[in-house]
Amino acid sequence: ENPNRYYDSNKIKTTKYTILTFLPKNIYEQFHRFANIYFVGIALLNFVPVLNAFQPEVSVIPICVIMAITAIKDAWEDFRRYKLDKEINHMGCYVYSR
């Protein structure tokens, strides 16, 4: 009898994202950081004519840049995890029987 007969495969997966879920999951995770919510709030307040301190379009630039850099970093880390998982999943292994 095969000791792994109850399992489909012995592959590991440590990645967070897929190509389809990267953007929604990443935005969801980034808005769990208080700093990102704060800066988006400040940017939105600049669109109110009575409260704006400077041009509203300029206030959106910093948060967009920070979120883009964070998204690129997360994508790179997840791609490295994917490559490492692929390497480990293609390694040979020993199966011990009783």
Tab-separated table of C-alpha atoms in Angstrom, residues 5-82:
chain	number	residue	atom	x	y	z
A	5	ARG	CA	-2.717	7.201	-0.993
A	6	TYR	CA	-4.979	9.689	0.816
A	7	TYR	CA	-3.168	12.746	-0.548
A	8	ASP	CA	-3.350	14.125	-4.079
A	9	SER	CA	0.264	15.242	-4.150
A	10	ASN	CA	3.165	16.067	-1.907
A	11	LYS	CA	3.708	19.552	-3.338
A	12	ILE	CA	4.160	22.628	-1.192
A	13	LYS	CA	2.851	26.085	-1.990
A	14	THR	CA	4.001	29.087	0.018
A	15	THR	CA	2.977	31.832	-2.399
A	16	LYS	CA	0.276	34.307	-1.405
A	17	TYR	CA	-0.881	35.403	-4.823
A	18	THR	CA	-1.790	34.167	-8.277
A	19	ILE	CA	-1.822	36.288	-11.403
A	20	LEU	CA	-5.560	36.860	-11.050
A	21	THR	CA	-5.614	37.571	-7.316
A	22	PHE	CA	-2.502	39.727	-7.018
A	23	LEU	CA	-4.097	43.146	-7.440
A	24	PRO	CA	-7.158	42.705	-5.180
A	25	LYS	CA	-5.273	40.868	-2.422
A	26	ASN	CA	-2.368	43.304	-2.493
A	27	ILE	CA	-4.613	46.357	-2.286
A	28	TYR	CA	-6.570	44.707	0.531
A	29	GLU	CA	-3.357	44.007	2.470
A	30	GLN	CA	-1.968	47.491	1.883
A	31	PHE	CA	-5.105	49.137	3.234
A	32	HIS	CA	-4.712	47.188	6.457
A	33	ARG	CA	-1.775	49.466	7.242
A	34	PHE	CA	-2.874	52.552	9.123
A	35	ALA	CA	-0.348	54.811	7.368
A	36	ASN	CA	-1.801	54.044	3.940
A	37	ILE	CA	-5.342	54.744	5.144
A	38	TYR	CA	-4.149	57.999	6.722
A	39	PHE	CA	-2.464	59.271	3.556
A	40	VAL	CA	-5.441	58.327	1.379
A	41	GLY	CA	-7.657	60.231	3.818
A	42	ILE	CA	-5.419	63.296	3.587
A	43	ALA	CA	-5.468	63.032	-0.219
A	44	LEU	CA	-9.268	62.817	-0.218
A	45	LEU	CA	-9.557	65.846	2.076
A	46	ASN	CA	-7.517	67.851	-0.439
A	47	PHE	CA	-10.299	67.350	-2.974
A	48	VAL	CA	-12.710	69.303	-0.729
A	49	PRO	CA	-12.395	72.949	-1.873
A	50	VAL	CA	-12.668	74.407	1.640
A	51	LEU	CA	-9.983	72.113	3.119
A	52	ASN	CA	-7.412	71.793	0.352
A	53	ALA	CA	-3.916	72.961	1.217
A	54	PHE	CA	-2.433	72.475	-2.241
A	55	GLN	CA	-3.420	70.983	-5.571
A	56	PRO	CA	-5.470	67.816	-5.011
A	57	GLU	CA	-3.712	65.899	-7.780
A	58	VAL	CA	-0.336	66.440	-6.127
A	59	SER	CA	-1.534	64.909	-2.852
A	60	VAL	CA	-2.317	61.601	-4.593
A	61	ILE	CA	1.201	61.144	-5.991
A	62	PRO	CA	3.022	60.102	-2.767
A	63	ILE	CA	0.507	57.428	-1.758
A	64	CYS	CA	0.419	56.047	-5.317
A	65	VAL	CA	4.212	55.853	-5.435
A	66	ILE	CA	4.455	54.165	-2.017
A	67	MET	CA	1.725	51.649	-2.856
A	68	ALA	CA	3.294	50.891	-6.256
A	69	ILE	CA	6.737	50.298	-4.738
A	70	THR	CA	5.222	48.045	-2.064
A	71	ALA	CA	3.262	46.119	-4.706
A	72	ILE	CA	6.415	45.597	-6.794
A	73	LYS	CA	8.295	44.400	-3.707
A	74	ASP	CA	5.486	41.984	-2.794
A	75	ALA	CA	5.317	40.659	-6.359
A	76	TRP	CA	9.075	40.094	-6.417
A	77	GLU	CA	9.042	38.258	-3.075
A	78	ASP	CA	6.111	36.102	-4.166
A	79	PHE	CA	7.838	35.269	-7.455
A	80	ARG	CA	10.960	34.195	-5.547
A	81	ARG	CA	8.782	31.990	-3.308
A	82	TYR	CA	7.189	30.482	-6.421
